[in-house]
Amino acid sequence: MAYGDGMPAPPDPADPAVRAARERLRSLSPAQRSALVRLAAARSGAGPAAEVETLRPGDGPPLVLVHPVGGELFCYSALVAALGGTFPVLGLDAGALLRGPSRPTVQDVARSYATRLDGTGAATVAGWSFGAVLAFEIARLVTPDRTVVAIDSLPAGAGSSVGLRSTDVELRVGFAEELARSAPLADDVVRLAWDADDAAFVAAAAAALDTSGLGPDESDLAARLTIHRNAAAALERHRSSPGGPAVRVVWALDTATELLEPWRRVSGGEVDGCGIVADHWSLLRAPAVHDVARVLQEVHQQNTKGSPA
């Protein structure tokens, strides 16, 4: 489809949104820039897909971070940089089940991720948003006697979730809205998520985001839409069953109320936690991310107490 057929023109370098995107790239920390380069290499096929991503090397039992609904791990770059200690940090990005044509369940995904963690010696599993729901189900299988960290998330079935949609169109809109939070995606492109089919929306969004060599191309954006749609659909169908591991909950005071009680209904262990002054998205950025990092360090230290180095 040509740009003259109703598609937006390529981005103008003088456009404020384009300038803002480039400014965000320039302001990335070294850890964030490194994570983005790894992500770009994986998108281009320049690097092999790892079963488990090493976000930080180290010694001893690792902490594992599970991807949110978008399937990627870049959101955790500031958190990994803020973590103290010398323990390794591993990441689980979206696996084959979420990238395929079928709609897996949360339990299907959790079982496949538990297999990916075989031999890693994982001690703590944590996640933000949808990643926390997955982390809880993975921990049932991998670390049932250790505490999970749920970052600004409800157990599935306890209430509405950020970006939750029902139909394919609504799931596409949820993807567009989430993408627009971190990228120069104009309102007219977001509206295409309602009015166009997948191919037209993806082409328009890819053109709008083509502001750097690290931006997603159409094939990558289409893959991300599939992951988002499959993950959101799995979350909508999922209901957390009782009897899971202990949970340490962190919630954003600007956008959530106290989240302990819903987790107590599904955990078979102790549930405690704290609120941090931030919204759902800024919780993983400075300054709030340092408080989140302290919680993770404390839980990981407790989970590994007495473990061999």
Short mmCIF file of N, CA and C in Angstrom, two decimals, residues 54-230:
data_model
loop_
_atom_site.label_atom_id
_atom_site.label_comp_id
_atom_site.label_asym_id
_atom_site.label_seq_id
_atom_site.Cartn_x
_atom_site.Cartn_y
_atom_site.Cartn_z
N THR A 54 20.55 -13.53 29.72
CA THR A 54 21.35 -13.07 30.86
C THR A 54 21.32 -11.55 30.86
N LEU A 55 20.58 -10.99 31.81
CA LEU A 55 20.48 -9.53 31.92
C LEU A 55 21.64 -8.95 32.71
N ARG A 56 22.18 -9.76 33.61
CA ARG A 56 23.36 -9.36 34.37
C ARG A 56 24.07 -10.62 34.83
N PRO A 57 25.35 -10.79 34.50
CA PRO A 57 26.09 -11.95 35.00
C PRO A 57 26.38 -11.80 36.48
N GLY A 58 26.70 -12.89 37.12
CA GLY A 58 27.01 -12.83 38.54
C GLY A 58 27.25 -14.20 39.12
N ASP A 59 27.30 -14.26 40.44
CA ASP A 59 27.57 -15.51 41.15
C ASP A 59 26.38 -15.87 42.02
N GLY A 60 26.14 -17.17 42.16
CA GLY A 60 25.09 -17.64 43.04
C GLY A 60 23.78 -17.89 42.32
N PRO A 61 22.75 -18.26 43.07
CA PRO A 61 21.44 -18.52 42.46
C PRO A 61 20.88 -17.24 41.84
N PRO A 62 20.28 -17.35 40.66
CA PRO A 62 19.82 -16.15 39.96
C PRO A 62 18.43 -15.68 40.35
N LEU A 63 18.21 -14.40 40.10
CA LEU A 63 16.88 -13.78 40.10
C LEU A 63 16.39 -13.81 38.66
N VAL A 64 15.12 -14.17 38.46
CA VAL A 64 14.54 -14.26 37.12
C VAL A 64 13.42 -13.23 36.97
N LEU A 65 13.49 -12.42 35.91
CA LEU A 65 12.45 -11.45 35.59
C LEU A 65 11.67 -11.94 34.38
N VAL A 66 10.34 -11.92 34.48
CA VAL A 66 9.47 -12.46 33.44
C VAL A 66 8.83 -11.30 32.67
N HIS A 67 8.80 -11.44 31.38
CA HIS A 67 8.31 -10.37 30.50
C HIS A 67 6.86 -9.97 30.78
N PRO A 68 6.51 -8.71 30.54
CA PRO A 68 5.11 -8.28 30.61
C PRO A 68 4.36 -8.65 29.33
N VAL A 69 3.19 -8.06 29.13
CA VAL A 69 2.31 -8.48 28.03
C VAL A 69 2.94 -8.28 26.66
N GLY A 70 3.86 -7.34 26.52
CA GLY A 70 4.49 -7.10 25.23
C GLY A 70 5.52 -8.14 24.84
N GLY A 71 5.97 -8.95 25.80
CA GLY A 71 6.87 -10.04 25.49
C GLY A 71 8.34 -9.74 25.57
N GLU A 72 8.72 -8.46 25.78
CA GLU A 72 10.13 -8.08 25.77
C GLU A 72 10.61 -7.72 27.18
N LEU A 73 11.93 -7.58 27.31
CA LEU A 73 12.55 -7.38 28.62
C LEU A 73 13.15 -5.99 28.78
N PHE A 74 13.05 -5.15 27.76
CA PHE A 74 13.67 -3.83 27.83
C PHE A 74 13.14 -3.01 29.00
N CYS A 75 11.88 -3.22 29.38
CA CYS A 75 11.28 -2.45 30.48
C CYS A 75 12.03 -2.64 31.78
N TYR A 76 12.81 -3.72 31.90
CA TYR A 76 13.52 -4.00 33.15
C TYR A 76 14.94 -3.44 33.17
N SER A 77 15.38 -2.75 32.14
CA SER A 77 16.79 -2.34 32.07
C SER A 77 17.17 -1.43 33.23
N ALA A 78 16.32 -0.46 33.57
CA ALA A 78 16.63 0.43 34.69
C ALA A 78 16.60 -0.32 36.01
N LEU A 79 15.71 -1.29 36.14
CA LEU A 79 15.63 -2.09 37.36
C LEU A 79 16.89 -2.92 37.54
N VAL A 80 17.34 -3.56 36.48
CA VAL A 80 18.57 -4.37 36.57
C VAL A 80 19.75 -3.48 36.94
N ALA A 81 19.83 -2.29 36.36
CA ALA A 81 20.92 -1.37 36.67
C ALA A 81 20.88 -0.92 38.12
N ALA A 82 19.67 -0.85 38.71
CA ALA A 82 19.52 -0.36 40.09
C ALA A 82 19.77 -1.44 41.13
N LEU A 83 19.79 -2.70 40.72
CA LEU A 83 19.97 -3.79 41.68
C LEU A 83 21.40 -3.82 42.22
N GLY A 84 21.52 -3.96 43.53
CA GLY A 84 22.82 -4.17 44.14
C GLY A 84 23.14 -5.65 44.15
N GLY A 85 24.18 -6.01 44.88
CA GLY A 85 24.56 -7.41 44.99
C GLY A 85 25.33 -7.89 43.78
N THR A 86 25.73 -9.15 43.84
CA THR A 86 26.52 -9.75 42.76
C THR A 86 25.82 -10.95 42.13
N PHE A 87 24.57 -11.17 42.51
CA PHE A 87 23.83 -12.32 41.97
C PHE A 87 23.48 -12.09 40.50
N PRO A 88 23.38 -13.16 39.71
CA PRO A 88 22.99 -13.00 38.31
C PRO A 88 21.51 -12.69 38.17
N VAL A 89 21.18 -11.99 37.11
CA VAL A 89 19.78 -11.68 36.79
C VAL A 89 19.49 -12.25 35.40
N LEU A 90 18.49 -13.11 35.34
CA LEU A 90 18.08 -13.73 34.08
C LEU A 90 16.73 -13.16 33.65
N GLY A 91 16.45 -13.25 32.37
CA GLY A 91 15.17 -12.78 31.85
C GLY A 91 14.51 -13.81 30.96
N LEU A 92 13.20 -13.90 31.06
CA LEU A 92 12.40 -14.74 30.17
C LEU A 92 11.59 -13.83 29.25
N ASP A 93 11.96 -13.80 27.97
CA ASP A 93 11.14 -13.06 27.02
C ASP A 93 10.11 -14.01 26.43
N ALA A 94 9.25 -13.49 25.55
CA ALA A 94 8.15 -14.30 25.03
C ALA A 94 8.68 -15.52 24.28
N GLY A 95 8.18 -16.68 24.64
CA GLY A 95 8.59 -17.91 24.00
C GLY A 95 7.74 -18.25 22.80
N ALA A 96 7.99 -19.44 22.24
CA ALA A 96 7.34 -19.84 21.00
C ALA A 96 5.83 -19.91 21.11
N LEU A 97 5.31 -20.28 22.28
CA LEU A 97 3.85 -20.41 22.42
C LEU A 97 3.15 -19.08 22.18
N LEU A 98 3.71 -18.00 22.71
CA LEU A 98 3.08 -16.69 22.55
C LEU A 98 3.34 -16.09 21.17
N ARG A 99 4.31 -16.62 20.46
CA ARG A 99 4.64 -16.10 19.13
C ARG A 99 3.88 -16.83 18.02
N GLY A 100 3.19 -17.91 18.37
CA GLY A 100 2.54 -18.75 17.36
C GLY A 100 1.10 -18.37 17.09
N PRO A 101 0.45 -19.11 16.18
CA PRO A 101 -0.92 -18.78 15.77
C PRO A 101 -1.99 -19.19 16.77
N SER A 102 -1.69 -20.15 17.64
CA SER A 102 -2.70 -20.62 18.60
C SER A 102 -2.71 -19.72 19.82
N ARG A 103 -3.75 -19.85 20.62
CA ARG A 103 -3.89 -19.03 21.83
C ARG A 103 -3.60 -19.91 23.05
N PRO A 104 -2.37 -19.87 23.58
CA PRO A 104 -2.05 -20.71 24.74
C PRO A 104 -2.68 -20.16 26.01
N THR A 105 -2.78 -21.00 27.03
CA THR A 105 -3.22 -20.56 28.34
C THR A 105 -2.02 -20.07 29.14
N VAL A 106 -2.29 -19.37 30.23
CA VAL A 106 -1.21 -18.94 31.12
C VAL A 106 -0.46 -20.16 31.65
N GLN A 107 -1.20 -21.24 31.99
CA GLN A 107 -0.54 -22.45 32.49
C GLN A 107 0.36 -23.07 31.43
N ASP A 108 -0.08 -23.06 30.16
CA ASP A 108 0.77 -23.57 29.08
C ASP A 108 2.09 -22.80 29.02
N VAL A 109 1.98 -21.48 29.07
CA VAL A 109 3.17 -20.64 28.99
C VAL A 109 4.07 -20.86 30.20
N ALA A 110 3.46 -20.93 31.39
CA ALA A 110 4.24 -21.14 32.62
C ALA A 110 5.00 -22.46 32.57
N ARG A 111 4.35 -23.51 32.09
CA ARG A 111 5.04 -24.81 32.00
C ARG A 111 6.22 -24.74 31.03
N SER A 112 6.03 -24.07 29.90
CA SER A 112 7.13 -23.98 28.94
C SER A 112 8.28 -23.15 29.50
N TYR A 113 7.96 -22.11 30.26
CA TYR A 113 9.01 -21.27 30.85
C TYR A 113 9.72 -22.00 31.99
N ALA A 114 8.98 -22.82 32.74
CA ALA A 114 9.62 -23.62 33.78
C ALA A 114 10.66 -24.55 33.16
N THR A 115 10.34 -25.11 32.00
CA THR A 115 11.29 -25.97 31.29
C THR A 115 12.52 -25.17 30.86
N ARG A 116 12.30 -23.94 30.41
CA ARG A 116 13.43 -23.09 30.01
C ARG A 116 14.36 -22.81 31.18
N LEU A 117 13.82 -22.82 32.40
CA LEU A 117 14.64 -22.52 33.58
C LEU A 117 15.36 -23.75 34.14
N ASP A 118 15.12 -24.92 33.56
CA ASP A 118 15.80 -26.13 34.03
C ASP A 118 17.31 -25.91 34.03
N GLY A 119 17.93 -26.24 35.16
CA GLY A 119 19.38 -26.16 35.26
C GLY A 119 19.93 -24.79 35.59
N THR A 120 19.07 -23.79 35.72
CA THR A 120 19.57 -22.44 36.02
C THR A 120 19.75 -22.21 37.51
N GLY A 121 19.10 -23.03 38.35
CA GLY A 121 19.17 -22.82 39.80
C GLY A 121 18.40 -21.60 40.25
N ALA A 122 17.37 -21.22 39.50
CA ALA A 122 16.60 -20.01 39.82
C ALA A 122 16.10 -20.04 41.26
N ALA A 123 16.28 -18.92 41.97
CA ALA A 123 15.86 -18.83 43.36
C ALA A 123 14.67 -17.91 43.55
N THR A 124 14.58 -16.86 42.76
CA THR A 124 13.51 -15.88 42.88
C THR A 124 12.94 -15.59 41.50
N VAL A 125 11.62 -15.62 41.39
CA VAL A 125 10.95 -15.28 40.14
C VAL A 125 10.10 -14.04 40.39
N ALA A 126 10.21 -13.07 39.50
CA ALA A 126 9.51 -11.80 39.68
C ALA A 126 9.01 -11.30 38.33
N GLY A 127 8.01 -10.42 38.38
CA GLY A 127 7.51 -9.85 37.13
C GLY A 127 6.68 -8.62 37.39
N TRP A 128 6.57 -7.81 36.36
CA TRP A 128 5.77 -6.57 36.40
C TRP A 128 4.53 -6.78 35.55
N SER A 129 3.37 -6.35 36.06
CA SER A 129 2.12 -6.41 35.31
C SER A 129 1.82 -7.87 34.95
N PHE A 130 1.57 -8.17 33.67
CA PHE A 130 1.30 -9.55 33.26
C PHE A 130 2.45 -10.47 33.65
N GLY A 131 3.67 -9.93 33.68
CA GLY A 131 4.82 -10.74 34.08
C GLY A 131 4.70 -11.30 35.48
N ALA A 132 3.99 -10.59 36.36
CA ALA A 132 3.80 -11.09 37.73
C ALA A 132 2.86 -12.29 37.76
N VAL A 133 1.82 -12.26 36.92
CA VAL A 133 0.90 -13.40 36.83
C VAL A 133 1.66 -14.63 36.35
N LEU A 134 2.48 -14.46 35.31
CA LEU A 134 3.30 -15.57 34.84
C LEU A 134 4.30 -16.02 35.90
N ALA A 135 4.94 -15.06 36.58
CA ALA A 135 5.93 -15.40 37.60
C ALA A 135 5.31 -16.26 38.70
N PHE A 136 4.09 -15.91 39.11
CA PHE A 136 3.40 -16.66 40.16
C PHE A 136 3.16 -18.10 39.72
N GLU A 137 2.72 -18.30 38.47
CA GLU A 137 2.45 -19.65 37.98
C GLU A 137 3.75 -20.42 37.73
N ILE A 138 4.79 -19.75 37.27
CA ILE A 138 6.09 -20.41 37.10
C ILE A 138 6.64 -20.86 38.44
N ALA A 139 6.51 -19.99 39.45
CA ALA A 139 7.04 -20.31 40.78
C ALA A 139 6.34 -21.51 41.40
N ARG A 140 5.07 -21.73 41.08
CA ARG A 140 4.39 -22.95 41.56
C ARG A 140 5.18 -24.19 41.16
N LEU A 141 5.80 -24.13 39.98
CA LEU A 141 6.49 -25.29 39.41
C LEU A 141 7.97 -25.33 39.74
N VAL A 142 8.58 -24.15 39.90
CA VAL A 142 10.05 -24.07 40.00
C VAL A 142 10.51 -23.76 41.42
N THR A 143 9.88 -22.81 42.08
CA THR A 143 10.31 -22.37 43.43
C THR A 143 9.09 -22.27 44.36
N PRO A 144 8.33 -23.35 44.56
CA PRO A 144 7.08 -23.25 45.32
C PRO A 144 7.26 -22.86 46.78
N ASP A 145 8.46 -23.08 47.32
CA ASP A 145 8.70 -22.77 48.73
C ASP A 145 9.41 -21.43 48.91
N ARG A 146 9.48 -20.63 47.86
CA ARG A 146 10.15 -19.34 47.94
C ARG A 146 9.20 -18.23 47.51
N THR A 147 9.53 -17.01 47.90
CA THR A 147 8.64 -15.87 47.68
C THR A 147 8.77 -15.32 46.27
N VAL A 148 7.63 -15.07 45.64
CA VAL A 148 7.55 -14.41 44.33
C VAL A 148 7.41 -12.91 44.56
N VAL A 149 7.95 -12.10 43.66
CA VAL A 149 7.73 -10.65 43.72
C VAL A 149 6.78 -10.26 42.59
N ALA A 150 5.63 -9.69 42.97
CA ALA A 150 4.62 -9.23 42.01
C ALA A 150 4.65 -7.70 41.98
N ILE A 151 5.06 -7.14 40.86
CA ILE A 151 5.20 -5.69 40.73
C ILE A 151 3.96 -5.12 40.05
N ASP A 152 3.16 -4.41 40.81
CA ASP A 152 1.96 -3.71 40.34
C ASP A 152 1.08 -4.60 39.47
N SER A 153 0.59 -5.66 40.09
CA SER A 153 -0.23 -6.62 39.36
C SER A 153 -1.21 -7.29 40.30
N LEU A 154 -2.35 -7.67 39.75
CA LEU A 154 -3.32 -8.48 40.46
C LEU A 154 -3.24 -9.91 39.98
N PRO A 155 -3.55 -10.88 40.84
CA PRO A 155 -3.69 -12.24 40.32
C PRO A 155 -4.84 -12.28 39.33
N ALA A 156 -4.71 -13.05 38.28
CA ALA A 156 -5.73 -13.08 37.23
C ALA A 156 -7.08 -13.47 37.82
N GLY A 157 -8.11 -12.74 37.39
CA GLY A 157 -9.46 -13.00 37.87
C GLY A 157 -9.85 -12.15 39.05
N ALA A 158 -8.88 -11.39 39.61
CA ALA A 158 -9.19 -10.58 40.79
C ALA A 158 -9.71 -9.20 40.43
N GLY A 159 -9.61 -8.82 39.18
CA GLY A 159 -10.06 -7.48 38.77
C GLY A 159 -9.52 -7.15 37.41
N SER A 160 -9.78 -5.94 36.95
CA SER A 160 -9.33 -5.54 35.62
C SER A 160 -7.82 -5.36 35.60
N SER A 161 -7.23 -5.55 34.43
CA SER A 161 -5.79 -5.40 34.26
C SER A 161 -5.52 -4.34 33.20
N VAL A 162 -4.33 -3.74 33.29
CA VAL A 162 -3.96 -2.70 32.33
C VAL A 162 -3.96 -3.28 30.92
N GLY A 163 -4.67 -2.61 30.00
CA GLY A 163 -4.66 -3.03 28.61
C GLY A 163 -5.52 -4.24 28.29
N LEU A 164 -6.31 -4.73 29.25
CA LEU A 164 -7.08 -5.94 29.01
C LEU A 164 -8.20 -5.67 28.02
N ARG A 165 -8.34 -6.52 27.01
CA ARG A 165 -9.35 -6.37 25.98
C ARG A 165 -9.95 -7.74 25.68
N SER A 166 -11.04 -7.77 24.89
CA SER A 166 -11.72 -9.02 24.59
C SER A 166 -11.58 -9.43 23.13
N THR A 167 -12.02 -8.58 22.20
CA THR A 167 -12.01 -8.94 20.79
C THR A 167 -10.65 -8.69 20.17
N ASP A 168 -10.44 -9.24 18.96
CA ASP A 168 -9.18 -9.01 18.26
C ASP A 168 -8.93 -7.53 18.03
N VAL A 169 -9.99 -6.79 17.68
CA VAL A 169 -9.85 -5.35 17.46
C VAL A 169 -9.44 -4.66 18.76
N GLU A 170 -10.11 -4.98 19.85
CA GLU A 170 -9.79 -4.35 21.13
C GLU A 170 -8.38 -4.72 21.58
N LEU A 171 -7.95 -5.95 21.31
CA LEU A 171 -6.59 -6.36 21.65
C LEU A 171 -5.58 -5.56 20.83
N ARG A 172 -5.89 -5.31 19.56
CA ARG A 172 -5.00 -4.50 18.72
C ARG A 172 -4.93 -3.06 19.24
N VAL A 173 -6.07 -2.53 19.68
CA VAL A 173 -6.09 -1.18 20.24
C VAL A 173 -5.27 -1.12 21.52
N GLY A 174 -5.39 -2.14 22.37
CA GLY A 174 -4.58 -2.19 23.58
C GLY A 174 -3.10 -2.18 23.27
N PHE A 175 -2.70 -2.91 22.23
CA PHE A 175 -1.31 -2.92 21.80
C PHE A 175 -0.87 -1.53 21.33
N ALA A 176 -1.73 -0.88 20.54
CA ALA A 176 -1.40 0.45 20.02
C ALA A 176 -1.26 1.46 21.15
N GLU A 177 -2.15 1.40 22.12
CA GLU A 177 -2.10 2.35 23.24
C GLU A 177 -0.85 2.13 24.07
N GLU A 178 -0.48 0.86 24.28
CA GLU A 178 0.74 0.59 25.05
C GLU A 178 1.98 1.04 24.28
N LEU A 179 1.99 0.79 22.98
CA LEU A 179 3.11 1.22 22.15
C LEU A 179 3.27 2.73 22.18
N ALA A 180 2.15 3.45 22.16
CA ALA A 180 2.19 4.91 22.14
C ALA A 180 2.73 5.51 23.43
N ARG A 181 2.76 4.74 24.50
CA ARG A 181 3.29 5.26 25.77
C ARG A 181 4.80 5.46 25.72
N SER A 182 5.47 4.72 24.86
CA SER A 182 6.93 4.79 24.84
C SER A 182 7.50 5.12 23.47
N ALA A 183 6.64 5.46 22.52
CA ALA A 183 7.12 5.71 21.16
C ALA A 183 6.33 6.86 20.54
N PRO A 184 6.92 7.51 19.50
CA PRO A 184 6.25 8.64 18.86
C PRO A 184 5.14 8.18 17.91
N LEU A 185 4.06 7.67 18.47
CA LEU A 185 2.94 7.17 17.69
C LEU A 185 1.80 8.18 17.78
N ALA A 186 1.51 8.84 16.67
CA ALA A 186 0.51 9.90 16.65
C ALA A 186 -0.90 9.34 16.83
N ASP A 187 -1.81 10.21 17.24
CA ASP A 187 -3.19 9.79 17.50
C ASP A 187 -3.84 9.17 16.27
N ASP A 188 -3.52 9.70 15.08
CA ASP A 188 -4.17 9.15 13.88
C ASP A 188 -3.72 7.72 13.61
N VAL A 189 -2.48 7.38 13.99
CA VAL A 189 -2.00 6.01 13.83
C VAL A 189 -2.66 5.10 14.86
N VAL A 190 -2.79 5.58 16.09
CA VAL A 190 -3.47 4.79 17.12
C VAL A 190 -4.91 4.52 16.70
N ARG A 191 -5.57 5.53 16.10
CA ARG A 191 -6.96 5.34 15.66
C ARG A 191 -7.08 4.28 14.57
N LEU A 192 -6.01 4.10 13.78
CA LEU A 192 -6.03 3.05 12.76
C LEU A 192 -6.22 1.67 13.37
N ALA A 193 -5.81 1.51 14.62
CA ALA A 193 -6.00 0.23 15.29
C ALA A 193 -7.47 -0.14 15.37
N TRP A 194 -8.34 0.88 15.46
CA TRP A 194 -9.78 0.63 15.45
C TRP A 194 -10.28 0.38 14.03
N ASP A 195 -9.80 1.17 13.08
CA ASP A 195 -10.44 1.26 11.76
C ASP A 195 -9.83 0.37 10.69
N ALA A 196 -8.56 -0.01 10.86
CA ALA A 196 -7.87 -0.77 9.81
C ALA A 196 -7.70 -2.23 10.23
N ASP A 197 -7.23 -3.05 9.29
CA ASP A 197 -6.90 -4.42 9.65
C ASP A 197 -5.47 -4.46 10.21
N ASP A 198 -5.02 -5.65 10.61
CA ASP A 198 -3.70 -5.77 11.22
C ASP A 198 -2.61 -5.24 10.29
N ALA A 199 -2.66 -5.65 9.01
CA ALA A 199 -1.58 -5.30 8.09
C ALA A 199 -1.48 -3.79 7.90
N ALA A 200 -2.62 -3.12 7.74
CA ALA A 200 -2.61 -1.67 7.53
C ALA A 200 -2.13 -0.95 8.78
N PHE A 201 -2.58 -1.39 9.95
CA PHE A 201 -2.14 -0.76 11.18
C PHE A 201 -0.64 -0.95 11.38
N VAL A 202 -0.16 -2.18 11.19
CA VAL A 202 1.27 -2.47 11.39
C VAL A 202 2.12 -1.65 10.43
N ALA A 203 1.70 -1.54 9.16
CA ALA A 203 2.47 -0.75 8.19
C ALA A 203 2.53 0.71 8.61
N ALA A 204 1.40 1.26 9.06
CA ALA A 204 1.37 2.66 9.48
C ALA A 204 2.21 2.88 10.72
N ALA A 205 2.10 1.98 11.68
CA ALA A 205 2.86 2.13 12.92
C ALA A 205 4.36 2.00 12.67
N ALA A 206 4.75 1.04 11.83
CA ALA A 206 6.18 0.87 11.53
C ALA A 206 6.74 2.10 10.84
N ALA A 207 5.96 2.69 9.92
CA ALA A 207 6.41 3.92 9.25
C ALA A 207 6.56 5.05 10.25
N ALA A 208 5.62 5.16 11.17
CA ALA A 208 5.66 6.23 12.17
C ALA A 208 6.83 6.07 13.13
N LEU A 209 7.24 4.83 13.37
CA LEU A 209 8.31 4.57 14.33
C LEU A 209 9.68 4.49 13.69
N ASP A 210 9.75 4.69 12.40
CA ASP A 210 11.02 4.56 11.69
C ASP A 210 11.87 5.81 11.88
N THR A 211 12.27 6.04 13.13
CA THR A 211 13.04 7.24 13.46
C THR A 211 14.49 6.93 13.81
N SER A 212 14.84 5.65 13.85
CA SER A 212 16.22 5.26 14.15
C SER A 212 16.44 3.86 13.64
N GLY A 213 17.70 3.47 13.59
CA GLY A 213 18.02 2.11 13.16
C GLY A 213 17.55 1.06 14.14
N LEU A 214 17.12 1.46 15.34
CA LEU A 214 16.68 0.51 16.35
C LEU A 214 15.17 0.35 16.37
N GLY A 215 14.47 1.08 15.49
CA GLY A 215 13.02 0.99 15.47
C GLY A 215 12.56 -0.33 14.87
N PRO A 216 11.37 -0.82 15.23
CA PRO A 216 10.88 -2.08 14.68
C PRO A 216 10.44 -1.94 13.23
N ASP A 217 10.73 -2.98 12.42
CA ASP A 217 10.19 -2.99 11.07
C ASP A 217 8.82 -3.66 11.10
N GLU A 218 8.19 -3.80 9.93
CA GLU A 218 6.83 -4.33 9.89
C GLU A 218 6.75 -5.76 10.42
N SER A 219 7.71 -6.60 10.04
CA SER A 219 7.65 -8.00 10.49
C SER A 219 7.81 -8.10 11.99
N ASP A 220 8.71 -7.28 12.55
CA ASP A 220 8.89 -7.30 14.00
C ASP A 220 7.65 -6.77 14.72
N LEU A 221 7.08 -5.71 14.20
CA LEU A 221 5.89 -5.14 14.84
C LEU A 221 4.71 -6.11 14.75
N ALA A 222 4.59 -6.81 13.63
CA ALA A 222 3.53 -7.81 13.50
C ALA A 222 3.73 -8.94 14.51
N ALA A 223 4.98 -9.34 14.72
CA ALA A 223 5.26 -10.39 15.71
C ALA A 223 4.92 -9.90 17.11
N ARG A 224 5.24 -8.65 17.41
CA ARG A 224 4.93 -8.09 18.73
C ARG A 224 3.42 -7.99 18.95
N LEU A 225 2.68 -7.67 17.89
CA LEU A 225 1.22 -7.63 18.00
C LEU A 225 0.68 -9.02 18.31
N THR A 226 1.22 -10.04 17.66
CA THR A 226 0.78 -11.42 17.94
C THR A 226 1.05 -11.79 19.39
N ILE A 227 2.24 -11.46 19.88
CA ILE A 227 2.58 -11.76 21.27
C ILE A 227 1.62 -11.05 22.22
N HIS A 228 1.42 -9.76 21.99
CA HIS A 228 0.54 -8.98 22.86
C HIS A 228 -0.87 -9.55 22.85
N ARG A 229 -1.37 -9.87 21.68
CA ARG A 229 -2.74 -10.39 21.56
C ARG A 229 -2.86 -11.74 22.27
N ASN A 230 -1.90 -12.63 22.07
CA ASN A 230 -1.96 -13.94 22.71
C ASN A 230 -1.83 -13.84 24.22
#
